[in-house]
Short mmCIF file of N, CA and C in Angstrom, two decimals:
data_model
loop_
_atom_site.label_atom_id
_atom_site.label_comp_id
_atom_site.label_asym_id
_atom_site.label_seq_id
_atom_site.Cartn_x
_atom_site.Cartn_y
_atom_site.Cartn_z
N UNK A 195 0.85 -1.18 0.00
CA UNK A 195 0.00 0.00 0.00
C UNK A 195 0.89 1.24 0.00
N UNK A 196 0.72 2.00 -1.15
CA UNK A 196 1.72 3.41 -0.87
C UNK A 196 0.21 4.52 -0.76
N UNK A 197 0.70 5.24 0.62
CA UNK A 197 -0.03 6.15 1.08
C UNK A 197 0.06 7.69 0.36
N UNK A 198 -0.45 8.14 0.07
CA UNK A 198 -0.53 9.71 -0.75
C UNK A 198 -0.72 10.98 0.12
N UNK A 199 -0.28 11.78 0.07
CA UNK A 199 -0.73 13.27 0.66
C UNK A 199 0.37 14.35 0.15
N UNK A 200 -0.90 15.27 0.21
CA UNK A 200 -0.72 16.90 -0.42
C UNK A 200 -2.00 18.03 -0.03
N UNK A 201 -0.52 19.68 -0.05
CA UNK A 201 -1.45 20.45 0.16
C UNK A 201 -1.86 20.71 -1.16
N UNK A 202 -1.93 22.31 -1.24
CA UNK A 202 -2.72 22.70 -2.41
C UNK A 202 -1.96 22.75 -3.16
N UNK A 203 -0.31 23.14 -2.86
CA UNK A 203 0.38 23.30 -3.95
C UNK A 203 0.81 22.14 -4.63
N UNK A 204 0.79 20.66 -3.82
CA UNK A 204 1.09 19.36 -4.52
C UNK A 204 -0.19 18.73 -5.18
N UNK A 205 -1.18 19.48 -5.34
CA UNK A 205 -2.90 18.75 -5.33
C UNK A 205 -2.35 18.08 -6.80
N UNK A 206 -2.16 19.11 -7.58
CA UNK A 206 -2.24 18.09 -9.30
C UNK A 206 -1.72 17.60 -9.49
N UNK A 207 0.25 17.41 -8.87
CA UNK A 207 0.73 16.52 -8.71
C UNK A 207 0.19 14.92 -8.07
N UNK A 208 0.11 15.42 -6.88
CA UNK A 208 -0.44 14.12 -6.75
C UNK A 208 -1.76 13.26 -7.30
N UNK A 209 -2.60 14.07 -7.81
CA UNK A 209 -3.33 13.35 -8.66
C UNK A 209 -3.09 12.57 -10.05
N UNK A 210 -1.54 13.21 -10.57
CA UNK A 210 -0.90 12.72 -11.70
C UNK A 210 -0.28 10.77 -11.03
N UNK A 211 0.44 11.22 -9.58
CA UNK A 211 0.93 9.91 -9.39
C UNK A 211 -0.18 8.59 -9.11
N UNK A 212 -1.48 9.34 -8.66
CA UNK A 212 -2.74 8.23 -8.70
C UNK A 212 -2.91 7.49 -10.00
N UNK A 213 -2.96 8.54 -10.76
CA UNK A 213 -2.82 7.44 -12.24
C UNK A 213 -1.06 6.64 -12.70
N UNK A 214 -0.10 6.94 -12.35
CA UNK A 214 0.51 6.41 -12.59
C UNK A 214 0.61 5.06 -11.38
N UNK A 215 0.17 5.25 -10.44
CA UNK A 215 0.20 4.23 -9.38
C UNK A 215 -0.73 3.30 -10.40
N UNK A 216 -1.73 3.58 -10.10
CA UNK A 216 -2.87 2.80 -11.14
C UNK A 216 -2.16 1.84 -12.19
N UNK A 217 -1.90 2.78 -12.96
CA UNK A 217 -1.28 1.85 -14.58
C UNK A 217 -0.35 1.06 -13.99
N UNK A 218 0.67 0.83 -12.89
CA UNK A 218 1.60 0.18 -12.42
C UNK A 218 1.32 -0.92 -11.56
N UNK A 219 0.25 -0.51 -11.64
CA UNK A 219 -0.55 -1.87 -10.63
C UNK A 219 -0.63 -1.80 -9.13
N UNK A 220 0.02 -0.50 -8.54
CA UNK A 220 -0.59 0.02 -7.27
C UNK A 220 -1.16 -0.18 -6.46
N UNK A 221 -1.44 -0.39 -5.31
CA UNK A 221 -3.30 0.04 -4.27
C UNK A 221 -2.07 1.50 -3.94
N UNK A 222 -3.12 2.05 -3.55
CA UNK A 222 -2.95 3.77 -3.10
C UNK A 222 -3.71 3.85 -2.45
N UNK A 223 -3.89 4.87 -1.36
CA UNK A 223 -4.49 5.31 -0.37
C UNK A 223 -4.28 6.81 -0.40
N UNK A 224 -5.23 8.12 -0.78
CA UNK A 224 -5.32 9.35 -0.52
C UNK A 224 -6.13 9.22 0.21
N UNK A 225 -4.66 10.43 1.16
CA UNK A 225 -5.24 10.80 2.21
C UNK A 225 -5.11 12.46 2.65
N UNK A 226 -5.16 12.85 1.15
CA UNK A 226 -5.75 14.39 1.41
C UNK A 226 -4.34 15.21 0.88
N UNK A 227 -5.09 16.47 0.24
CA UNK A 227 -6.09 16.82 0.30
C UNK A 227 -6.92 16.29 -0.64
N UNK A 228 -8.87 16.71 -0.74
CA UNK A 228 -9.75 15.96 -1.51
C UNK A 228 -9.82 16.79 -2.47
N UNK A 229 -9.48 18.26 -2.40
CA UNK A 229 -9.56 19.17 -3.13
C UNK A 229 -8.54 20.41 -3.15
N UNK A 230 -8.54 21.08 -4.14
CA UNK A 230 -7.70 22.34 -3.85
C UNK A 230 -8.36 22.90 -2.66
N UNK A 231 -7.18 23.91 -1.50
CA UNK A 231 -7.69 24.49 -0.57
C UNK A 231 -6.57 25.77 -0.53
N UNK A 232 -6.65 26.79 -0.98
CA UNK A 232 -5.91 27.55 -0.97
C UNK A 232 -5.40 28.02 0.53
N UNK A 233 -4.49 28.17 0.92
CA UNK A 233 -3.61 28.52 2.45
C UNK A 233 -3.96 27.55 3.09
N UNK A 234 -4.42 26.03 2.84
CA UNK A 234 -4.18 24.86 3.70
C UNK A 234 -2.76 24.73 3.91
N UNK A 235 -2.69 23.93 5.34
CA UNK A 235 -0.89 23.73 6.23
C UNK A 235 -1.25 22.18 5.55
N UNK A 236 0.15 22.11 5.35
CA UNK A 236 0.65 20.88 5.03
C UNK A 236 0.52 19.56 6.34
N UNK A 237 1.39 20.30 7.36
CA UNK A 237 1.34 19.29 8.29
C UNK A 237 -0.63 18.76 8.75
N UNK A 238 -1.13 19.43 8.17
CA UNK A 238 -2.56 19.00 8.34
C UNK A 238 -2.68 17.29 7.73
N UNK A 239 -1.72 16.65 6.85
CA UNK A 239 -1.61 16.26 5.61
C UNK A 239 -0.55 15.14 6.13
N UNK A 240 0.77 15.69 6.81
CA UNK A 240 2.04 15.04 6.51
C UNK A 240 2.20 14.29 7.66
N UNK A 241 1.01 14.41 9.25
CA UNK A 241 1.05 13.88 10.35
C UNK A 241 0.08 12.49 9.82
N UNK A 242 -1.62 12.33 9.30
CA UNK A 242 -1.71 11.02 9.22
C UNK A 242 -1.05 10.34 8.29
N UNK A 243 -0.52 10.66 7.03
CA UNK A 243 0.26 10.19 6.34
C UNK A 243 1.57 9.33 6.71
N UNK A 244 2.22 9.68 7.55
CA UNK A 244 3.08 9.73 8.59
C UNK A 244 2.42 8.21 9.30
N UNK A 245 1.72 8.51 10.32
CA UNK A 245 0.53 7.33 11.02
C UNK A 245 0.57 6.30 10.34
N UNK A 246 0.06 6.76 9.42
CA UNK A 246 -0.38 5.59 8.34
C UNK A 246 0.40 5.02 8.03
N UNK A 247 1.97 5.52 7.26
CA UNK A 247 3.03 4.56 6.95
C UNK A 247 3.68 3.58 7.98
N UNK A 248 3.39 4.20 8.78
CA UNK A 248 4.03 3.74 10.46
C UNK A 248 3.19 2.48 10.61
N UNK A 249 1.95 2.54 11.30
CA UNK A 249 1.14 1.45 11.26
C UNK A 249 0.86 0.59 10.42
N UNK A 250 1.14 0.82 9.17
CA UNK A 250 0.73 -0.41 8.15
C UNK A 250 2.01 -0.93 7.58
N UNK A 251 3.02 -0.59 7.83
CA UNK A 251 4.27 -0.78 7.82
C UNK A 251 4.77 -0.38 5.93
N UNK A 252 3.85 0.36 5.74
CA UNK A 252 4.16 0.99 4.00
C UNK A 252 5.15 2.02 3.79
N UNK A 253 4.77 2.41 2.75
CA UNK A 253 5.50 3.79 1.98
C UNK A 253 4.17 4.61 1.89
N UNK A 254 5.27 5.82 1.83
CA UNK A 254 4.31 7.12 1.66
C UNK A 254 5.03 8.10 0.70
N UNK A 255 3.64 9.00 -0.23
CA UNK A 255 4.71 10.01 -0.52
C UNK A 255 3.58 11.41 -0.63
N UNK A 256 4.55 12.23 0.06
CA UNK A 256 3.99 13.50 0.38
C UNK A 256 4.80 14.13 -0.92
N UNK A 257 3.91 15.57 -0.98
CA UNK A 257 3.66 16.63 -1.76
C UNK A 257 3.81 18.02 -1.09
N UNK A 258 4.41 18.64 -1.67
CA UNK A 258 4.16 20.44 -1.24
C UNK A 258 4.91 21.21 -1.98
N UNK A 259 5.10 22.58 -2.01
CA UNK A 259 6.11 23.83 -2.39
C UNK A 259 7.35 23.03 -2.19
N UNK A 260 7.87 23.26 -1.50
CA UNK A 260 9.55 22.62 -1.06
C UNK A 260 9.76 21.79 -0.50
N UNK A 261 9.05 20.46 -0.33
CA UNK A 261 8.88 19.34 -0.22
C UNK A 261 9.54 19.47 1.53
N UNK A 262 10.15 20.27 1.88
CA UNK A 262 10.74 20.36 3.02
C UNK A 262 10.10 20.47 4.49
N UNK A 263 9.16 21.02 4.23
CA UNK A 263 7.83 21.55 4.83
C UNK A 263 7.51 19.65 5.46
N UNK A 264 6.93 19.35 4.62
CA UNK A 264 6.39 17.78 4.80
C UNK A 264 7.57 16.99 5.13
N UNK A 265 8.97 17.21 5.21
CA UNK A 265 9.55 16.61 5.36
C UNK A 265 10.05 16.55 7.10
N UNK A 266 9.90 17.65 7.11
CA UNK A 266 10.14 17.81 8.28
C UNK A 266 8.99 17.66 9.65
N UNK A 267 7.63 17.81 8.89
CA UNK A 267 6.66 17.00 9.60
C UNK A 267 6.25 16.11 9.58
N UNK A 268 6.37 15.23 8.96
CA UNK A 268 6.45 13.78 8.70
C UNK A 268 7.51 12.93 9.49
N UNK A 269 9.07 13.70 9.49
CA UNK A 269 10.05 12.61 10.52
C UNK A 269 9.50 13.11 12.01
N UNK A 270 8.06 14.21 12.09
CA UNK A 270 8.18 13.87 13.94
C UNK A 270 7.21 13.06 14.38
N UNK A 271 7.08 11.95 13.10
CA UNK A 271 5.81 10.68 13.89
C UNK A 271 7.23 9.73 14.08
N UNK A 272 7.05 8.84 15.28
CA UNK A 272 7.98 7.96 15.53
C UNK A 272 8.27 6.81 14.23
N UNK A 273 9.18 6.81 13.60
CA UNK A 273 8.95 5.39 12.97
C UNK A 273 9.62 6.04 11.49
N UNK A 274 8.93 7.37 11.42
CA UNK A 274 8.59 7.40 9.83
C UNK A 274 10.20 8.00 9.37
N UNK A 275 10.12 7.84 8.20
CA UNK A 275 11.42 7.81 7.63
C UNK A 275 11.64 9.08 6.68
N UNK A 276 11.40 10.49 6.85
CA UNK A 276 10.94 11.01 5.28
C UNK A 276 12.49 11.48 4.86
N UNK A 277 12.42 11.73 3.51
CA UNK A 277 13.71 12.31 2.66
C UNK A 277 12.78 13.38 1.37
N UNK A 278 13.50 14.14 1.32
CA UNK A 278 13.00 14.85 -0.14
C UNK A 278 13.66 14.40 -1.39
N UNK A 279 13.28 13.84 -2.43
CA UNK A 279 13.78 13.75 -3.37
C UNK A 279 14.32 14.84 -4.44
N UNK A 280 15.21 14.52 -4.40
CA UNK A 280 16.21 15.58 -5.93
C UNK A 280 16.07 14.82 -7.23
N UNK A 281 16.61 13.94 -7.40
CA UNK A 281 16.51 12.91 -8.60
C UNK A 281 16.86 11.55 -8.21
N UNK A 282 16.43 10.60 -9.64
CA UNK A 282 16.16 8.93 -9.36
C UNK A 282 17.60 8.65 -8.28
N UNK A 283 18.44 8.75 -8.35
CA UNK A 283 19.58 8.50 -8.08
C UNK A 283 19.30 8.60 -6.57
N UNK A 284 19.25 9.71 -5.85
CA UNK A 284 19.66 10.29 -4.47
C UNK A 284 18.19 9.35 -3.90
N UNK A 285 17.31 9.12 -4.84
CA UNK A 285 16.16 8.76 -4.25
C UNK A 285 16.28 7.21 -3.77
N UNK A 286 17.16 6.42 -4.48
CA UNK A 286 17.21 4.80 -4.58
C UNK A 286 18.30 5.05 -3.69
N UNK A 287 19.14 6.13 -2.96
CA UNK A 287 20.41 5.55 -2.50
C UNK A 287 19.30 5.98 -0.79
N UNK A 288 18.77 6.71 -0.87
CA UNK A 288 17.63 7.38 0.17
C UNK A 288 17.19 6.30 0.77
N UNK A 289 16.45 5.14 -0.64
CA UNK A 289 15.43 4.17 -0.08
C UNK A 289 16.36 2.79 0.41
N UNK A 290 17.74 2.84 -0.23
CA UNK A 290 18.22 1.46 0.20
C UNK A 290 18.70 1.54 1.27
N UNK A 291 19.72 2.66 1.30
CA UNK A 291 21.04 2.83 2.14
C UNK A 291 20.22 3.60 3.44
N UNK A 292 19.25 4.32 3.60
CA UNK A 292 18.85 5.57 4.58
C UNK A 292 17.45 5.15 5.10
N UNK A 293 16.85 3.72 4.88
CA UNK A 293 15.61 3.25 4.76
C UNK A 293 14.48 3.84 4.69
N UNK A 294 14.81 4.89 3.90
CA UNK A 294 13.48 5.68 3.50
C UNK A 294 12.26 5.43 3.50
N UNK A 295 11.01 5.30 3.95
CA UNK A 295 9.91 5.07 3.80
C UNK A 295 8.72 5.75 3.17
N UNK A 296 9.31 7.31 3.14
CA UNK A 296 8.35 8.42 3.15
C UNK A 296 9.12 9.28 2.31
N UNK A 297 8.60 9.50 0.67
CA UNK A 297 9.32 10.12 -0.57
C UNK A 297 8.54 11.72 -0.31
N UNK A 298 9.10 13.04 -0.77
CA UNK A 298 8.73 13.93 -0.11
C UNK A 298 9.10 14.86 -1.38
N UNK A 299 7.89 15.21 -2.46
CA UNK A 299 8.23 15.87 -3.71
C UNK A 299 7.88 17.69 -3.51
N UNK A 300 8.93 18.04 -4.27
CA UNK A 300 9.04 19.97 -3.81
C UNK A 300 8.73 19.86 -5.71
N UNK A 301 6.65 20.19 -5.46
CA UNK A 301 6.37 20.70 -7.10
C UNK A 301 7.03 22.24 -7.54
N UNK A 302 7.62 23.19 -6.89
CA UNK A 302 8.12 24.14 -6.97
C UNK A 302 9.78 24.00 -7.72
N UNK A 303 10.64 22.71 -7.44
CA UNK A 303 11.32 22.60 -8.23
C UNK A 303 11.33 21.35 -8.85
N UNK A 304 10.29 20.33 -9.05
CA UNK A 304 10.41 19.35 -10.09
C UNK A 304 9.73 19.24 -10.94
N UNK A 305 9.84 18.93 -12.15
CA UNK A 305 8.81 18.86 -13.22
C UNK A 305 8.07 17.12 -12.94
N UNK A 306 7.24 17.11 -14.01
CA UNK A 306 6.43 15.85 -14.11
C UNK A 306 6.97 14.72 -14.23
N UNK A 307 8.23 14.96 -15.35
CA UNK A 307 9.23 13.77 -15.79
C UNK A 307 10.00 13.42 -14.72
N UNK A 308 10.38 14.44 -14.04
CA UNK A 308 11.39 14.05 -12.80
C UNK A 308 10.76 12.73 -11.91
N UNK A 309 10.10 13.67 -11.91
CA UNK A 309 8.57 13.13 -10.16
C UNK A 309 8.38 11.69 -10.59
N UNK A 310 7.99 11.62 -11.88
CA UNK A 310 7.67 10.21 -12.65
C UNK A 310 8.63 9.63 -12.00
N UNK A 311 9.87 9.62 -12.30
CA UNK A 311 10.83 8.68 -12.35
C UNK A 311 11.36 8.36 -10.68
N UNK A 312 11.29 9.72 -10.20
CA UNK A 312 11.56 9.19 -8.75
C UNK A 312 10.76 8.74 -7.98
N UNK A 313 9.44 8.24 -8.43
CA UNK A 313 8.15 7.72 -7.44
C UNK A 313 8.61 6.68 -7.96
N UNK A 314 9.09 6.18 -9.37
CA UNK A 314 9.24 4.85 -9.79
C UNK A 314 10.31 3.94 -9.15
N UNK A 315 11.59 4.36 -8.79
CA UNK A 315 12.55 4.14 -8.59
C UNK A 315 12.40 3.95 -6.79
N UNK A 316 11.66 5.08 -6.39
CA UNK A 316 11.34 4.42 -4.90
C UNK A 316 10.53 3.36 -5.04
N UNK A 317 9.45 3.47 -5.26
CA UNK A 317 8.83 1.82 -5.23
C UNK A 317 9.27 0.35 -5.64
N UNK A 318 10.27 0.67 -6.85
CA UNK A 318 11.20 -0.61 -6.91
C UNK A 318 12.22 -0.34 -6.39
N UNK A 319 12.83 0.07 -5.66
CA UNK A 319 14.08 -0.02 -4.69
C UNK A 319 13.98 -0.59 -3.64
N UNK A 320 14.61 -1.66 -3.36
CA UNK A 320 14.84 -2.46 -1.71
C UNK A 320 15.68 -1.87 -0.47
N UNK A 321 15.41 -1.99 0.33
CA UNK A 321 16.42 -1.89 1.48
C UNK A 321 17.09 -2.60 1.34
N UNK A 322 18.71 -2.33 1.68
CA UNK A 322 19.44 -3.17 1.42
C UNK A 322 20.02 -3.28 3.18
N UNK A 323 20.00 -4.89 2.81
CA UNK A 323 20.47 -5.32 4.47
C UNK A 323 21.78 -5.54 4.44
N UNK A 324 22.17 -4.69 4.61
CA UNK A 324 24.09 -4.65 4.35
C UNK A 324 24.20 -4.01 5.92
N UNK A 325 25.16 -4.62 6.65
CA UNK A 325 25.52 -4.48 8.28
C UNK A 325 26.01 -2.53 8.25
N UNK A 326 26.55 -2.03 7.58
CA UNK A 326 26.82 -0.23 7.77
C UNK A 326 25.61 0.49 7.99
N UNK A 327 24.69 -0.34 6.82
CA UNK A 327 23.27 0.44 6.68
C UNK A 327 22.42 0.60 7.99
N UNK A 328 22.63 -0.55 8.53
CA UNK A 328 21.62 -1.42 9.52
C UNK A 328 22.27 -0.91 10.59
N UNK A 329 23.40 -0.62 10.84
CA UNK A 329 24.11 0.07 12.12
C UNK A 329 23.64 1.22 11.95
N UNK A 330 23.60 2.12 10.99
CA UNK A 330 23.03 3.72 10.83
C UNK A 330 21.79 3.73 11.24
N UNK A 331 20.99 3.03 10.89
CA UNK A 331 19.74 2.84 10.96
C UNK A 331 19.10 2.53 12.73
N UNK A 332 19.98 1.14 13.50
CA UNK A 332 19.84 1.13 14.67
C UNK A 332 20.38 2.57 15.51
N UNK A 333 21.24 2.84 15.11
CA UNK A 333 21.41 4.20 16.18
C UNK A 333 20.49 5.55 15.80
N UNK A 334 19.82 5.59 14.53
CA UNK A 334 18.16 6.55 14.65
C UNK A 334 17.70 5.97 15.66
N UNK A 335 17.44 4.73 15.58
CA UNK A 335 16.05 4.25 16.20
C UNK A 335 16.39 4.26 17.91
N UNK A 336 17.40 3.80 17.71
CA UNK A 336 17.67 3.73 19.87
C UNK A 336 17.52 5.51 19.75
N UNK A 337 17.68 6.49 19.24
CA UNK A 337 18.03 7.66 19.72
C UNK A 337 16.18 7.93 19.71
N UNK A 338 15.67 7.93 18.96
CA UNK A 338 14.07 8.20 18.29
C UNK A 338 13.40 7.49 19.56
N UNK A 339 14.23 6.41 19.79
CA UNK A 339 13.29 5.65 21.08
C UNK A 339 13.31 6.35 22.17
N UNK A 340 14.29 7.39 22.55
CA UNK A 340 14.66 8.34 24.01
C UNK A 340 13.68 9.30 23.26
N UNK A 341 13.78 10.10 22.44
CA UNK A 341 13.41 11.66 22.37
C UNK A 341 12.23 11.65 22.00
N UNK A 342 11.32 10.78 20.87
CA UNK A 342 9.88 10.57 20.55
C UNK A 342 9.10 9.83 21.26
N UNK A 343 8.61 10.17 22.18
CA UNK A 343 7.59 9.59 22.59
C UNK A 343 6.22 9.09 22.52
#
């Protein structure tokens, strides 16, 4: 299940990746927004999204202006993993090496083709269980386990 969310400024974006989820054979889950809402907050958006990836043990990918916004409200649910994507590249080294869970697109600097390719490249990218990764990874989580409650 890859989970969806956006404010107003990611709305048509993310309605572009519903159909590409679709044609790819997908389940998706939007979870907002349902419509354009002009001066809607993101984190309205990037906290159940967040939840959601956490509890169902999925992927997510948020939307906004500078993708940064959501990025940064999205890593304060315990669990969740977010990164902003730049291109395919930073995005697959994000999802293997950094266990990314939560892809985080800035429509302000990516075009359609980009976005395409880096939603693609996260969803076929594995974690890779290589012992460096998995040590980086355990010392988030013991630290996330003291400070998030």
């Amino acid at each position: 299940m890859i989970f969806l969310a956006a404010d107003a400024r990611g709305f048509d974006l993310k309605e572009k990746i519903k159909v590409w989820l679709k044609d790819w054979g997908q389940d998706y889950q939007d979870l907002g927004a349902a419509t354009i809402k002009p001066g809607d907050d993101f984190p309205d958006y990037a906290f159940p999204l967040a939840e959601a990836v956490v509890e169902n043990q999925a992927l997510g990918i948020v939307i906004c202006g500078t993708g940064n916004g959501m990025v940064m409200a999205v890593n304060k649910v315990k669990g969740a993993r977010g990164g902003l994507g730049i291109n395919p590249e930073q995005v697959a080294w994000s999802k293997k090496a950094d266990f990314m869970n939560i892809l985080a697109l800035a429509v302000r600097f990516t075009n359609e083709v980009e976005a395409k390719a880096m939603v693609k490249v996260f969803l076929e990218t594995d974690f890779v269980n290589e012992p460096r990764y998995q040590r980086r990874f355990d010392k988030i989580k013991k630290y996330e386990e003291r400070s998030l409650k």
